[in-house]
CSV table of C-alpha atoms in Angstrom, one decimal:
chain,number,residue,atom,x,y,z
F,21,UNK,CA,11.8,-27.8,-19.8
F,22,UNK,CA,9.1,-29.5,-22.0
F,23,UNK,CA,6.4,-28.1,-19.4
F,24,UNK,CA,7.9,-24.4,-19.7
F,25,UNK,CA,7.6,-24.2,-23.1
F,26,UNK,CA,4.4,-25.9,-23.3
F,27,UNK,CA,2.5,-24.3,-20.4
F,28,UNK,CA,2.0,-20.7,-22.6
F,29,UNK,CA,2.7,-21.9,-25.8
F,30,UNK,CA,-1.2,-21.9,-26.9
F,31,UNK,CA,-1.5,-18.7,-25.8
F,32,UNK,CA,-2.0,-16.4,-28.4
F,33,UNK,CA,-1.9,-12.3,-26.7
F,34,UNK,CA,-0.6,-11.6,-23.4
F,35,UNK,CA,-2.2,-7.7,-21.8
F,36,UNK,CA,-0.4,-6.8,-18.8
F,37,UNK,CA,-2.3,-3.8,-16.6
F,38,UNK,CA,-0.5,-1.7,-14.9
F,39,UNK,CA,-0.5,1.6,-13.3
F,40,UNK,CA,2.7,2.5,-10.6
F,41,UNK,CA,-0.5,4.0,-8.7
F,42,UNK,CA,-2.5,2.0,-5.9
F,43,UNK,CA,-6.3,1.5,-6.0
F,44,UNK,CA,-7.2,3.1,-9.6
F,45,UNK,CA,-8.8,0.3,-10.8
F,46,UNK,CA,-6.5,-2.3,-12.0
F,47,UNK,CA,-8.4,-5.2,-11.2
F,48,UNK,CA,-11.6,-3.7,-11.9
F,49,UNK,CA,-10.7,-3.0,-15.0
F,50,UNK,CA,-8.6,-6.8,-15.6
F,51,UNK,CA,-11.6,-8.0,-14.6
F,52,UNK,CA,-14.3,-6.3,-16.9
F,53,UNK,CA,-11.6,-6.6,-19.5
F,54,UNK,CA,-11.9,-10.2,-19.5
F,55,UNK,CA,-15.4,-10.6,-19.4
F,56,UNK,CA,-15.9,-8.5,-22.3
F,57,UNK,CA,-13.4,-10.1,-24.1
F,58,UNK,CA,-15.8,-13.1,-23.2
F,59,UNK,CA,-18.6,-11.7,-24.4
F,60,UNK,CA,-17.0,-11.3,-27.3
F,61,UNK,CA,-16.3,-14.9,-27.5
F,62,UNK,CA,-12.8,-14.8,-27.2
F,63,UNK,CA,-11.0,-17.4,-24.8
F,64,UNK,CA,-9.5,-15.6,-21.6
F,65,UNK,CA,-7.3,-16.1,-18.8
F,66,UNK,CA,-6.2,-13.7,-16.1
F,67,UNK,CA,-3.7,-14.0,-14.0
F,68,UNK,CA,-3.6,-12.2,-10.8
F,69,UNK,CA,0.2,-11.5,-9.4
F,70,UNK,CA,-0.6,-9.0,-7.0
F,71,UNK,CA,0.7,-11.5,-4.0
F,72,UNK,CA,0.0,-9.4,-1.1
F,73,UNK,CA,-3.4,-7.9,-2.3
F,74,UNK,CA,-4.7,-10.1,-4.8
F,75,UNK,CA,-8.5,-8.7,-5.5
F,76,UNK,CA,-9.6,-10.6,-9.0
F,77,UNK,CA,-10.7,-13.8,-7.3
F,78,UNK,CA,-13.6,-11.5,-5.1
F,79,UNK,CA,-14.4,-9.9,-7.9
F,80,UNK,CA,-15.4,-13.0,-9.6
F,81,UNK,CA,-16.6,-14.3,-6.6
F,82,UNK,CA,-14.4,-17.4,-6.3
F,83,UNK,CA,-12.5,-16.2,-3.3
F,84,UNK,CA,-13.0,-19.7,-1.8
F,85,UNK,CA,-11.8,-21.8,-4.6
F,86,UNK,CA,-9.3,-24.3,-4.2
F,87,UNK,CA,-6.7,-24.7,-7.3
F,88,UNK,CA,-5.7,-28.8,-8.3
F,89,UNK,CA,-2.7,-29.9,-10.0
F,90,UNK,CA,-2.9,-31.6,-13.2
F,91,UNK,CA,0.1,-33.5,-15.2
F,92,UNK,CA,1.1,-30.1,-16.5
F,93,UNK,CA,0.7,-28.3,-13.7
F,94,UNK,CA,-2.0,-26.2,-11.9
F,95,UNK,CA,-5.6,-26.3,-13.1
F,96,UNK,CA,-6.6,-22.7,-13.0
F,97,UNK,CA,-10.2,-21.9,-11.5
F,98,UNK,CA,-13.1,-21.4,-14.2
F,99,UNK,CA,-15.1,-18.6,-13.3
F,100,UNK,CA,-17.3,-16.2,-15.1
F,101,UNK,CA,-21.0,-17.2,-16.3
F,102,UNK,CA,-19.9,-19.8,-18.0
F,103,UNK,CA,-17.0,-20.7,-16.5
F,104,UNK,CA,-14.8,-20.1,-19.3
F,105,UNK,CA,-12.6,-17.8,-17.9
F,106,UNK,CA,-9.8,-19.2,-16.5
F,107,UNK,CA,-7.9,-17.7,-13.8
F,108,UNK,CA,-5.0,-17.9,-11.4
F,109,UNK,CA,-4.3,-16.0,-8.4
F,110,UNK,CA,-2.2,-15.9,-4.7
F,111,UNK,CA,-5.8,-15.8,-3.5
F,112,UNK,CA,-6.3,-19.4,-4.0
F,113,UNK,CA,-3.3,-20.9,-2.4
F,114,UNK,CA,-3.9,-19.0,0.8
F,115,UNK,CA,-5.2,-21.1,3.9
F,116,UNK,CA,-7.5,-18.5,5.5
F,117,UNK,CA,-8.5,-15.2,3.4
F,118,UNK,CA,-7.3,-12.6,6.0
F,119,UNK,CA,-4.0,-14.1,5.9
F,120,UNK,CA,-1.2,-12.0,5.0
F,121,UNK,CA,1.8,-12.7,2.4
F,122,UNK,CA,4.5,-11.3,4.1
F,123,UNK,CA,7.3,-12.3,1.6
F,124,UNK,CA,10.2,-10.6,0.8
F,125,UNK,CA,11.0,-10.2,-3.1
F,126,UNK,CA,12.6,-13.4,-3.8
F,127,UNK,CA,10.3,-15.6,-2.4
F,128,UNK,CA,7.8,-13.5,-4.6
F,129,UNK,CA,9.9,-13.9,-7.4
F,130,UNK,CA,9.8,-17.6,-7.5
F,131,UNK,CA,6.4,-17.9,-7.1
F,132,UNK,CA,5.6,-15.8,-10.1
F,133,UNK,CA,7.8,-17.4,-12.1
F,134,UNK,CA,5.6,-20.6,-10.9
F,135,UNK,CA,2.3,-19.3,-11.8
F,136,UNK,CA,3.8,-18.1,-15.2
F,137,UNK,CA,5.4,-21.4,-16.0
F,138,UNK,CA,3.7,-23.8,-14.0
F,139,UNK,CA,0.1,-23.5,-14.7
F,140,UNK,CA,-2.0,-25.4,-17.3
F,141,UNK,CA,-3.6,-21.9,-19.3
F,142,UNK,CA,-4.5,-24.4,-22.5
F,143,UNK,CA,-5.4,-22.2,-25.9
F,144,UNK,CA,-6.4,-18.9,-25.0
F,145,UNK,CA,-6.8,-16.0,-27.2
F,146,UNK,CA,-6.1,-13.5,-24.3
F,147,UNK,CA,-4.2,-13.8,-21.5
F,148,UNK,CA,-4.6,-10.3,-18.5
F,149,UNK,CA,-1.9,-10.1,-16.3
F,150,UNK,CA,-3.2,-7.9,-13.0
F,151,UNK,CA,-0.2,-6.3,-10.9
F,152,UNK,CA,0.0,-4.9,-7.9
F,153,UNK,CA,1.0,-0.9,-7.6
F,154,UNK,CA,4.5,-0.3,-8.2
F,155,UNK,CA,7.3,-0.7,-10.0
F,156,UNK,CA,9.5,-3.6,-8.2
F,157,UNK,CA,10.0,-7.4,-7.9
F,158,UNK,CA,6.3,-8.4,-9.1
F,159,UNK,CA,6.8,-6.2,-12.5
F,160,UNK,CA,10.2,-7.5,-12.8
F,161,UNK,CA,9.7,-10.7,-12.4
F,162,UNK,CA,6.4,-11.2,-14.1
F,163,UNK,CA,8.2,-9.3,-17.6
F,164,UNK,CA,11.3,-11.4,-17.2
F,165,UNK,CA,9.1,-14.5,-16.9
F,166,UNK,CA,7.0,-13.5,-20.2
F,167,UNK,CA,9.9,-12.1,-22.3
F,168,UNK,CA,9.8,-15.3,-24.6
F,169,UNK,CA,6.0,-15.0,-25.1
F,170,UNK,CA,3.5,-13.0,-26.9
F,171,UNK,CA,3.8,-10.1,-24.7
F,172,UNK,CA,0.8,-7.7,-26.8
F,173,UNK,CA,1.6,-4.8,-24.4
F,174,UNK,CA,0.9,-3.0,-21.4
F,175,UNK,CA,-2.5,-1.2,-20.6
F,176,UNK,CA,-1.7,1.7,-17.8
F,177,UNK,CA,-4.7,2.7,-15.4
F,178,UNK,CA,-4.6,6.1,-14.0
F,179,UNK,CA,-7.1,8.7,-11.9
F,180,UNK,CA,-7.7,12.3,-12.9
F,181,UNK,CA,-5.2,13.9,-10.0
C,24,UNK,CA,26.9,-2.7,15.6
C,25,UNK,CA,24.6,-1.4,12.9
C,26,UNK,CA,21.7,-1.8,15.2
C,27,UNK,CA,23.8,0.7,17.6
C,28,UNK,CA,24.0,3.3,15.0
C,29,UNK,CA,20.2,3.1,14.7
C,30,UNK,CA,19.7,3.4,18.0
C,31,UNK,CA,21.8,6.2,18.4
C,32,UNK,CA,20.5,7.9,15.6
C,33,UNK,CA,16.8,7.5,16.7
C,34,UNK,CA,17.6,8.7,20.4
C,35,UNK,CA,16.1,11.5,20.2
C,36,UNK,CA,12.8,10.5,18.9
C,37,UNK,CA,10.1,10.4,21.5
C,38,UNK,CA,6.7,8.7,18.9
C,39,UNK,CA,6.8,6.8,15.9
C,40,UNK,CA,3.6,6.2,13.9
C,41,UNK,CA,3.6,3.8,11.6
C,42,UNK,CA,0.9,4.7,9.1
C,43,UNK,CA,0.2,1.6,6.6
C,44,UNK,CA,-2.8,0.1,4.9
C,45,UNK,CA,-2.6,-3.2,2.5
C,46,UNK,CA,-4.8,-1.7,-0.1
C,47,UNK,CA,-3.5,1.1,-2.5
C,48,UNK,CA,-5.1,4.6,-3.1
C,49,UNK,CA,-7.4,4.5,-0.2
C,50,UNK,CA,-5.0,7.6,1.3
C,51,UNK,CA,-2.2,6.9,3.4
C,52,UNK,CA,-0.1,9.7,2.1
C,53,UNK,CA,-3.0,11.7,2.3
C,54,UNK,CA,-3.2,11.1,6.1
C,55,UNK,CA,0.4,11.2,6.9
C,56,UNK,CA,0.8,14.6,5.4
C,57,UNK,CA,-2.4,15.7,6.9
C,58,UNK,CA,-1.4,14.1,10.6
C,59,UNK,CA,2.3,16.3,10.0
C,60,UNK,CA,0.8,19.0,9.3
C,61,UNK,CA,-1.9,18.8,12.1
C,62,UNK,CA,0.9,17.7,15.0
C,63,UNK,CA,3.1,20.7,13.6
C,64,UNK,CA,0.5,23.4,14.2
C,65,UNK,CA,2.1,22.8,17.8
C,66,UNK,CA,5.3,25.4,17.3
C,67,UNK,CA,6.4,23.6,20.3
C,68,UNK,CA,6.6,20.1,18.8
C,69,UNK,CA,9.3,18.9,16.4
C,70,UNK,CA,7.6,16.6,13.5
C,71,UNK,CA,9.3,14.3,11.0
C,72,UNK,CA,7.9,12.9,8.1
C,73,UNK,CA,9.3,9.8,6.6
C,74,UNK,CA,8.2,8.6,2.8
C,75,UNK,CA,9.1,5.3,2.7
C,76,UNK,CA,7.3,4.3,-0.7
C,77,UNK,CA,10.1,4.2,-2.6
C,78,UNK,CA,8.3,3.3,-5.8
C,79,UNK,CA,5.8,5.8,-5.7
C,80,UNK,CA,6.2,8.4,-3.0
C,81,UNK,CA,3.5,10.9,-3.3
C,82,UNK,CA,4.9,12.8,0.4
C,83,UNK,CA,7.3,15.4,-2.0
C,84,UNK,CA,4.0,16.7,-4.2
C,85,UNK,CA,1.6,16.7,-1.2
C,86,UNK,CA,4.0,19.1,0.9
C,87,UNK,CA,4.7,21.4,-1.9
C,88,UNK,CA,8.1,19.8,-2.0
C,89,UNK,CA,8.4,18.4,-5.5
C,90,UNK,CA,11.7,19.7,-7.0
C,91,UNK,CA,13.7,20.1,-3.9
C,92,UNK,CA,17.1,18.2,-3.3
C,93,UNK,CA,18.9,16.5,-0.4
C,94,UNK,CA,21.5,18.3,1.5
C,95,UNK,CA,24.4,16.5,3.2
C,96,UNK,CA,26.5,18.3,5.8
C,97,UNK,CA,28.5,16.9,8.5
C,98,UNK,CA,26.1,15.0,10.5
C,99,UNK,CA,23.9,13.4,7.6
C,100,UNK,CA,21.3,13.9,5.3
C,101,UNK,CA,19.2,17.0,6.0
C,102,UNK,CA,15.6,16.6,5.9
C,103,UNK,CA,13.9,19.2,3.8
C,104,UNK,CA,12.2,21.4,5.9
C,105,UNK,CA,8.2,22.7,5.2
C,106,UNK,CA,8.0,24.9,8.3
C,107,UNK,CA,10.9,25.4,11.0
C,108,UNK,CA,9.5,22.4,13.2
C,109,UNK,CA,8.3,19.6,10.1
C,110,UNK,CA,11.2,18.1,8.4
C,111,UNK,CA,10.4,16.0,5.5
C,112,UNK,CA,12.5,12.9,3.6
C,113,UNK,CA,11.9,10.8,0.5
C,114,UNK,CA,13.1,8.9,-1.8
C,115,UNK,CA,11.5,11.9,-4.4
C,116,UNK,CA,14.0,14.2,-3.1
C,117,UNK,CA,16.5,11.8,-4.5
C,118,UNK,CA,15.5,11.4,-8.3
C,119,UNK,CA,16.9,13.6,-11.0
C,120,UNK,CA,13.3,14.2,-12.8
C,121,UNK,CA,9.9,13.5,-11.2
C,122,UNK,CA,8.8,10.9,-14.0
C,123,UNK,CA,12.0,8.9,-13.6
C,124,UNK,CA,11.2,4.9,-12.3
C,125,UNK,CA,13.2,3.5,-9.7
C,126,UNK,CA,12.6,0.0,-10.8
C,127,UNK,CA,14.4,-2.1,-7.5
C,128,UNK,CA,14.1,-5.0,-6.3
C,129,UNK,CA,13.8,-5.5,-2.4
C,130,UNK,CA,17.1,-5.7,-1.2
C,131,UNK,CA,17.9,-2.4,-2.9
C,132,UNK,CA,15.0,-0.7,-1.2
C,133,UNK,CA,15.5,-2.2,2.1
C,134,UNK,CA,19.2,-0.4,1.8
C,135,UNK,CA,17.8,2.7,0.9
C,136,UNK,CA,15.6,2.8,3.9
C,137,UNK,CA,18.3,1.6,6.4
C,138,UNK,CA,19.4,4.5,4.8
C,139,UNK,CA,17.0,7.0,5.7
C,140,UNK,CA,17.2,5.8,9.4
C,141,UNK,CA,20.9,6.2,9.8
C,142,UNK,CA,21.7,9.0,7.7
C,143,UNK,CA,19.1,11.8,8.1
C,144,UNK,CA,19.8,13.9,10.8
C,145,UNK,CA,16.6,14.4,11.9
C,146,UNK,CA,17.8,15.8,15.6
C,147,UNK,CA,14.9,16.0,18.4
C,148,UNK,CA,12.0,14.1,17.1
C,149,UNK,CA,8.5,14.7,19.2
C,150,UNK,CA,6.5,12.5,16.2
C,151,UNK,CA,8.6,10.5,13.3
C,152,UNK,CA,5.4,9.7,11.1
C,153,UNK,CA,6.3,7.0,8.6
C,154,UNK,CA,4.2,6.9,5.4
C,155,UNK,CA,4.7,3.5,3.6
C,156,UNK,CA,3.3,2.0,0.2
C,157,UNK,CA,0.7,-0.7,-0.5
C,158,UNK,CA,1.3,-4.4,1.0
C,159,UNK,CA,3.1,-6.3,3.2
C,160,UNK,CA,6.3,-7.2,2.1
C,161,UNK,CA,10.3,-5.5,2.2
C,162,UNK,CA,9.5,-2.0,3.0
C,163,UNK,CA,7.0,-3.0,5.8
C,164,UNK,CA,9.3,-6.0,7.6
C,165,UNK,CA,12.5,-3.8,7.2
C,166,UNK,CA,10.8,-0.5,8.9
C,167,UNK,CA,9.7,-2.3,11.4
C,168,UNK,CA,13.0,-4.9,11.7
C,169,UNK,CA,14.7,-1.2,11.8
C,170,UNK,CA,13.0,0.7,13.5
C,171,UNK,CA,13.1,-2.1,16.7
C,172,UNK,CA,16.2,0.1,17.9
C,173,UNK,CA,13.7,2.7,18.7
C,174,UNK,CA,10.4,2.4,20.1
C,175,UNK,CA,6.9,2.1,18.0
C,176,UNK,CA,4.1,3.9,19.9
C,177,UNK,CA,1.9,2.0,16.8
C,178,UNK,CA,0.3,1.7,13.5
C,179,UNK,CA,-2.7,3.4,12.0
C,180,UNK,CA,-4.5,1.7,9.3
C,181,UNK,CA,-6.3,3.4,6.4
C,182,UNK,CA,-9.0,2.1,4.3
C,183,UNK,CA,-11.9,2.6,2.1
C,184,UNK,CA,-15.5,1.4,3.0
C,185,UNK,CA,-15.6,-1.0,0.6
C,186,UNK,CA,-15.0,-5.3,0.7
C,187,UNK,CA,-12.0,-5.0,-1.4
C,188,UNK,CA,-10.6,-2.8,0.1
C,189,UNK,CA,-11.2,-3.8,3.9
C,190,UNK,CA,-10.2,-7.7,2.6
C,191,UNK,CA,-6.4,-6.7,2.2
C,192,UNK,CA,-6.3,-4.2,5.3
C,193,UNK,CA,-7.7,-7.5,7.1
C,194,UNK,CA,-4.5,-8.8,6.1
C,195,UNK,CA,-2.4,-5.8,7.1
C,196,UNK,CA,-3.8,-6.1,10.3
C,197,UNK,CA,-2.6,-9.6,10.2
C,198,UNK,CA,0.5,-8.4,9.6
C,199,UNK,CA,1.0,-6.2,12.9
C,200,UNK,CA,-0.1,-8.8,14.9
C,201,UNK,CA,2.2,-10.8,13.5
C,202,UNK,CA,5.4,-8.8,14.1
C,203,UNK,CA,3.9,-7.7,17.5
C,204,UNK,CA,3.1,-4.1,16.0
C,205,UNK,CA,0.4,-2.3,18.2
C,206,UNK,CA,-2.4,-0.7,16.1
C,207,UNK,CA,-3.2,2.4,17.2
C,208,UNK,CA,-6.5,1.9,15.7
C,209,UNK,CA,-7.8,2.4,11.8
C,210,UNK,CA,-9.2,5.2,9.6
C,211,UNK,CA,-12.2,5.0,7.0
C,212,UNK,CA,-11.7,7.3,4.1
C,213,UNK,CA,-13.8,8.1,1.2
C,214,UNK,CA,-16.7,7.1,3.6
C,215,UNK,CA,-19.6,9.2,2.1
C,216,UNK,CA,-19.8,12.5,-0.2
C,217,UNK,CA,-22.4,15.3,0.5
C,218,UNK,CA,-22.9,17.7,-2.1
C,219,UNK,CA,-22.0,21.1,-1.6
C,220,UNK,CA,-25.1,21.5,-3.7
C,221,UNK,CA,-27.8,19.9,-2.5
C,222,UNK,CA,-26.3,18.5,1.0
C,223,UNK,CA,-27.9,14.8,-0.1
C,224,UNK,CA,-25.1,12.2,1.1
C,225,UNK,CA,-24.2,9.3,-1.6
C,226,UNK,CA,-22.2,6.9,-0.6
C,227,UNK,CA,-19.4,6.8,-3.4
C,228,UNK,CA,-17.7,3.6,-2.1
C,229,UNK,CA,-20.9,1.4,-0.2
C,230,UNK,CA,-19.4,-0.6,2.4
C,231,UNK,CA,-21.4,-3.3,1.1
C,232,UNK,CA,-20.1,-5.8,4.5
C,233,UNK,CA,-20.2,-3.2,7.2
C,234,UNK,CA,-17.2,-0.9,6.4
C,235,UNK,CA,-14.4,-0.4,8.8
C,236,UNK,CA,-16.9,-0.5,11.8
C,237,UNK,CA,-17.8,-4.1,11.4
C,238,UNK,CA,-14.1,-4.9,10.8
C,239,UNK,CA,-12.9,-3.3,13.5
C,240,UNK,CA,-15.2,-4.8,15.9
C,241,UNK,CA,-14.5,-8.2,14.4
C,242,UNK,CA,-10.9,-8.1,15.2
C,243,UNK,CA,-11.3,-5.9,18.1
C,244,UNK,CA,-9.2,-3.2,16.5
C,245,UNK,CA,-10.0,0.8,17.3
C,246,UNK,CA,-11.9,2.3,15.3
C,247,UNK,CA,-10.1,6.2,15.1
C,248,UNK,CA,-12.7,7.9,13.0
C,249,UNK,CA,-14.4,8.4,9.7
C,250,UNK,CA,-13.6,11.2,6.5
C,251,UNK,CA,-15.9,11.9,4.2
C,252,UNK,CA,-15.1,12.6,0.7
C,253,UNK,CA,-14.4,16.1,-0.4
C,254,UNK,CA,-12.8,16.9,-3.9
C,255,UNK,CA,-11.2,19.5,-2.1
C,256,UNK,CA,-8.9,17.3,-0.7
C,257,UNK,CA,-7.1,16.1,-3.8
C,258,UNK,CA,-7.1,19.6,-5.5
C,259,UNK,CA,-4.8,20.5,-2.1
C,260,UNK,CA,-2.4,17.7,-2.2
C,261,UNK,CA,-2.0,18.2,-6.1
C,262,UNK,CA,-1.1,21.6,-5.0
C,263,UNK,CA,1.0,20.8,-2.2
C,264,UNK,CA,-1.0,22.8,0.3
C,265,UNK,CA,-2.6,21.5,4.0
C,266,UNK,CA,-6.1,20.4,3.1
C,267,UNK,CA,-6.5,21.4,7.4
C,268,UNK,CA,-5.4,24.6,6.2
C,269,UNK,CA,-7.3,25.3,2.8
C,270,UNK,CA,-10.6,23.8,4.0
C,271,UNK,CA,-11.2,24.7,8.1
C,272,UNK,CA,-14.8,24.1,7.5
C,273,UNK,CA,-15.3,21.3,6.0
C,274,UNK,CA,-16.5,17.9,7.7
C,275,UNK,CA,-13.5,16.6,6.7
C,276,UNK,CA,-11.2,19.0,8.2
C,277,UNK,CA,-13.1,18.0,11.3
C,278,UNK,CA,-12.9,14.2,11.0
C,279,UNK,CA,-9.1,14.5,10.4
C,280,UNK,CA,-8.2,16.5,13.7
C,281,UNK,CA,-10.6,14.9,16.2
C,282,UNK,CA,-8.7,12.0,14.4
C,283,UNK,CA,-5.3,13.3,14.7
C,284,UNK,CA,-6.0,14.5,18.3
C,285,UNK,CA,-6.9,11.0,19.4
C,286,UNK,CA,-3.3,9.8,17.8
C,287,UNK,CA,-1.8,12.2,20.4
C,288,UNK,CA,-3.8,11.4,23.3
C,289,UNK,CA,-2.9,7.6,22.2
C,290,UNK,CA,1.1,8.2,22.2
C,291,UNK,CA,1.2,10.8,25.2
C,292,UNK,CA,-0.9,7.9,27.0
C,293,UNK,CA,2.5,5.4,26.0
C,294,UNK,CA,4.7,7.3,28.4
C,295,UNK,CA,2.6,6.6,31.2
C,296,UNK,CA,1.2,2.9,30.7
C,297,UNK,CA,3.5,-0.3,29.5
C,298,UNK,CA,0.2,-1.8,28.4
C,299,UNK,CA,0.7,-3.3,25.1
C,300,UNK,CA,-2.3,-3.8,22.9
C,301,UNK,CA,-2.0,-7.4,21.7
C-alpha cells in the first residue's frame, strides 16, 4: 500500500540493538544512543518492540503517554528535551502499566509488523530498533518487516561473563 | 489423549516450581541451578531441572554440562545427570555447537517443550524445577497449559532492585494471577555489594521506588528473601560449579539457602493444606 511504502520511506538509517542476552543494557544503551545522536543534531526515532517488557518509554519518562492516530497512521510520542525524539512503544497502547502482554508469537507478529508499517516516523536520520532478549518471533518479525528498508545494521550488547 | 500421556509421565513428580521473572538478566538461571543444587544436597531427594529457555538456555554452562548430549533408550529421553539424584534437560543438550541459534518461532518451541514433558524420563521426581526465559508469552502459557496434568506447588519470581526491572516483574506477577498460578513468593538479586575490601555496602542497582519490598507489599506477594551481589557468583556459574558450594561463607550463600529452605517448607506445607494463594 501507498501508506507502507510511505510510512519509512524518509527514513534514512535503521540500528537495530540486540543481544540474545536479557538485561545487559539494550535499552539503556537505545536510549542514550538516541539522545546522543540528538545531541548531535541528528533526527531520531526509536522504536521499542520488546512487547512483553518494553523499558524505553520509563527511561524517557513518558510511561504515561497516550499515542493518537493521524491520516498516516500513529503519531509517535516526542520525548527527549526537546521533544524531538520520536518514539513508539507496546508501553503506550497498554491500559494500566502492570498489565502483562501475554501473546503468543502471531499476535506479536502482527503487531510489529503494525508499528513498522503503520506509524507516521516522518524524515529521520536515525531510526533504533530496541528488542527484547532472544532470538524468536520479535527478531523475526521485526527483520522481515525492515528487509525493504535501510537496514544500517545490528549493534549487539553483551556483559563481561 | 495427549493430556493422558502428560499426566502419566508426570506421576511421579511430587513439586513443581516454576521459577520465572518478566525482566532478563536479573538471575533466574542463576537461582534455579542454585535451588537444584541446594534441594539435592538431600541424597534422599530426587531433583529435576528443566531449562525451558529455548533461545538462550544458560542451565547446560551453569551445571558444568555444556558439551554433553541426549540419550534415548527405551523409555525416553534421559536427563543428563550432575550427581546420582539431579537430573538435568535443555534445549543446550540438543545443539550441535554451543554458538549455534535456534531461531523459532512459538509454535516450534511450544513443541519442543511438550516435548520435554512427555519424553524425558525423568522417573520419581521429589522437586521438577522449571527455569524459563524472559517474558510472558509461548514458553510461559504452554508450561503452564502443560504442566496442568500435574500439579504446580507455585512460582518464584526473581528481580533486581531497581524500577525497570520491578515494572515488568509487576507484569509477570500479573501473569500468574492471571492463569491462577500461586506465587510462592519473589526473590531480590543484586540487592547491595559490600566490598571484600573495605566491607562499605554500595548499592549497585538503587531501588530507587522501594525495591522488591514495596512491591511485594503492594500486591501482597511474599517476599522470600534478598542476595547480595558477589562476583563470585558469576565466576562459578561461568565455571559450571555450585556457588553454595565454592562460597559457604559468603552472605550470599546464606541468603540463597534460608531462601531455598523457605521454598521447601512452602511445598512440604502443599501436602497438608488445599489453601490456594489467590
Amino acid at each position: 500500500t501507498l501508506a507502507e511504502r510511505t510510512n519509512l520511506a524518509g527514513v534514512r538509517h535503521i540500528l537495530l540493538v540486540l543481544s540474545g542476552k536479557g538485561g545487559v543494557g539494550k535499552s539503556t544503551i537505545s536510549t542514550e544512543l538516541a539522545l546522543a545522536l540528538r545531541s548531535a543534531g541528528k533526527r531520531v526515532g526509536i522504536l521499542d518492540v520488546d512487547l512483553c517488557g518494553p523499558s524505553i518509554p520509563r527511561m524517557l519518562r513518558v510511561q504515561d503517554s497516550a499515542v493518537h492516530q493521524c491520516d498516516s497512521g500513529w503519531v509517535p510520542v516526542f520525548v527527549g528535551q526537546d521533544k524531538a525524539i520520536a518514539l513508539m512503544s507496546i508501553g503506550f497502547l497498554l491500559e494500566r502499566p502492570d498489565d502483562a502482554v501475554v501473546w503468543r508469537g502471531p499476535k506479536k507478529n502482527a503487531l510489529i509488523k503494525q508499528f513498522v508499517t503503520d506509524v507516521a516516523w516522518g524524515d529521520l536520520d536515525f531510526l533504533i530498533v530496541d528488542t527484547p532478549p532472544g532470538t524468536s518471533d520479535e527478531h523475526i518479525s521485526t527483520v522481515e518487516a525492515l528487509r525493504h528498508y535501510q537496514l544500517l545494521g545490528a549493534i549487539l550488547v553483551t556483559t563481561p561473563q | 489423549a495427549e493430556a493422558a500421556e502428560l499426566r502419566a509421565r508426570l506421576r511421579a513428580v511430587r513439586h513443581t516450581v516454576l521459577v520465572l521473572s518478566g525482566k532478563g538478566g536479573v538471575g533466574k538461571s542463576t537461582f534455579s541451578a542454585l535451588l537444584a543444587h541446594g534441594l539435592a544436597a538431600d541424597e534422599t531427594k530426587q531433583v529435576a531441572l528443566l531449562d525451558i529457555d529455548i533461545c538462550g538456555p544458560s542451565i547446560p554452562k551453569m551445571m558444568g554440562l555444556e558439551g554433553e548430549q541426549v540419550h534415548q533408550s527405551g523409555s525416553g529421553w534421559s536427563p543428563v545427570y550432575v550427581e546420582e539424584n539431579l537430573g538435568v534437560m535443555s534445549v543446550g543438550f540438543l545443539l550441535s555447537s554451543p554458538d549455534d541459534a535456534v531461531i523459532w518461532r512459538g509454535p516450534k518451541k511450544n513443541g519442543l517443550i511438550k516435548q520435554f514433558l512427555r519424553d524425558v524420563d525423568w522417573g520419581e521426581v521429589d522437586y521438577l524445577i522449571v527455569d524459563t526465559p524472559p517474558g510472558t508469552s509461548d514458553e510461559h502459557l504452554s508450561i503452564v497449559q502443560y504442566l496442568s496434568a500435574t500439579h504446580i506447588d507455585g512460582a518464584v519470581i526473581v528481580t533486581t532492585p531497581q524500577e525497570v526491572s520491578l515494572q515488568d516483574v509487576r507484569k509477570e506477577i500479573n501473569f500468574c494471577r492471571k492463569v491462577k498460578l500461586p506465587i510462592i513468593g519473589v526473590v531480590e538479586n543484586m540487592s547491595g555489594f559490600v566490598c571484600p575490601k573495605c566491607k562499605n555496602e554500595s548499592q549497585i542497582f538503587p531501588p530507587t521506588t522501594g525495591g522488591a519490598e514495596k512491591m511485594c507489599q503492594n500486591l501482597n506477594v511474599s517476599l522470600l528473601g534478598k542476595v547480595p551481589l558477589d562476583p563470585q557468583i558469576g565466576k562459578s556459574c561461568d565455571r559450571g560449579q555450585s556457588f553454595l558450594a565454592e562460597a559457604p561463607e559468603s552472605p550470599a550463600t546464606l541468603s540463597y539457602r534460608n531462601i531455598i529452605q523457605r521454598i521447601q517448607e512452602y511445598c512440604e506445607q502443599q501436602h497438608f493444606q488445599e489453601e490456594k494463594i489467590m
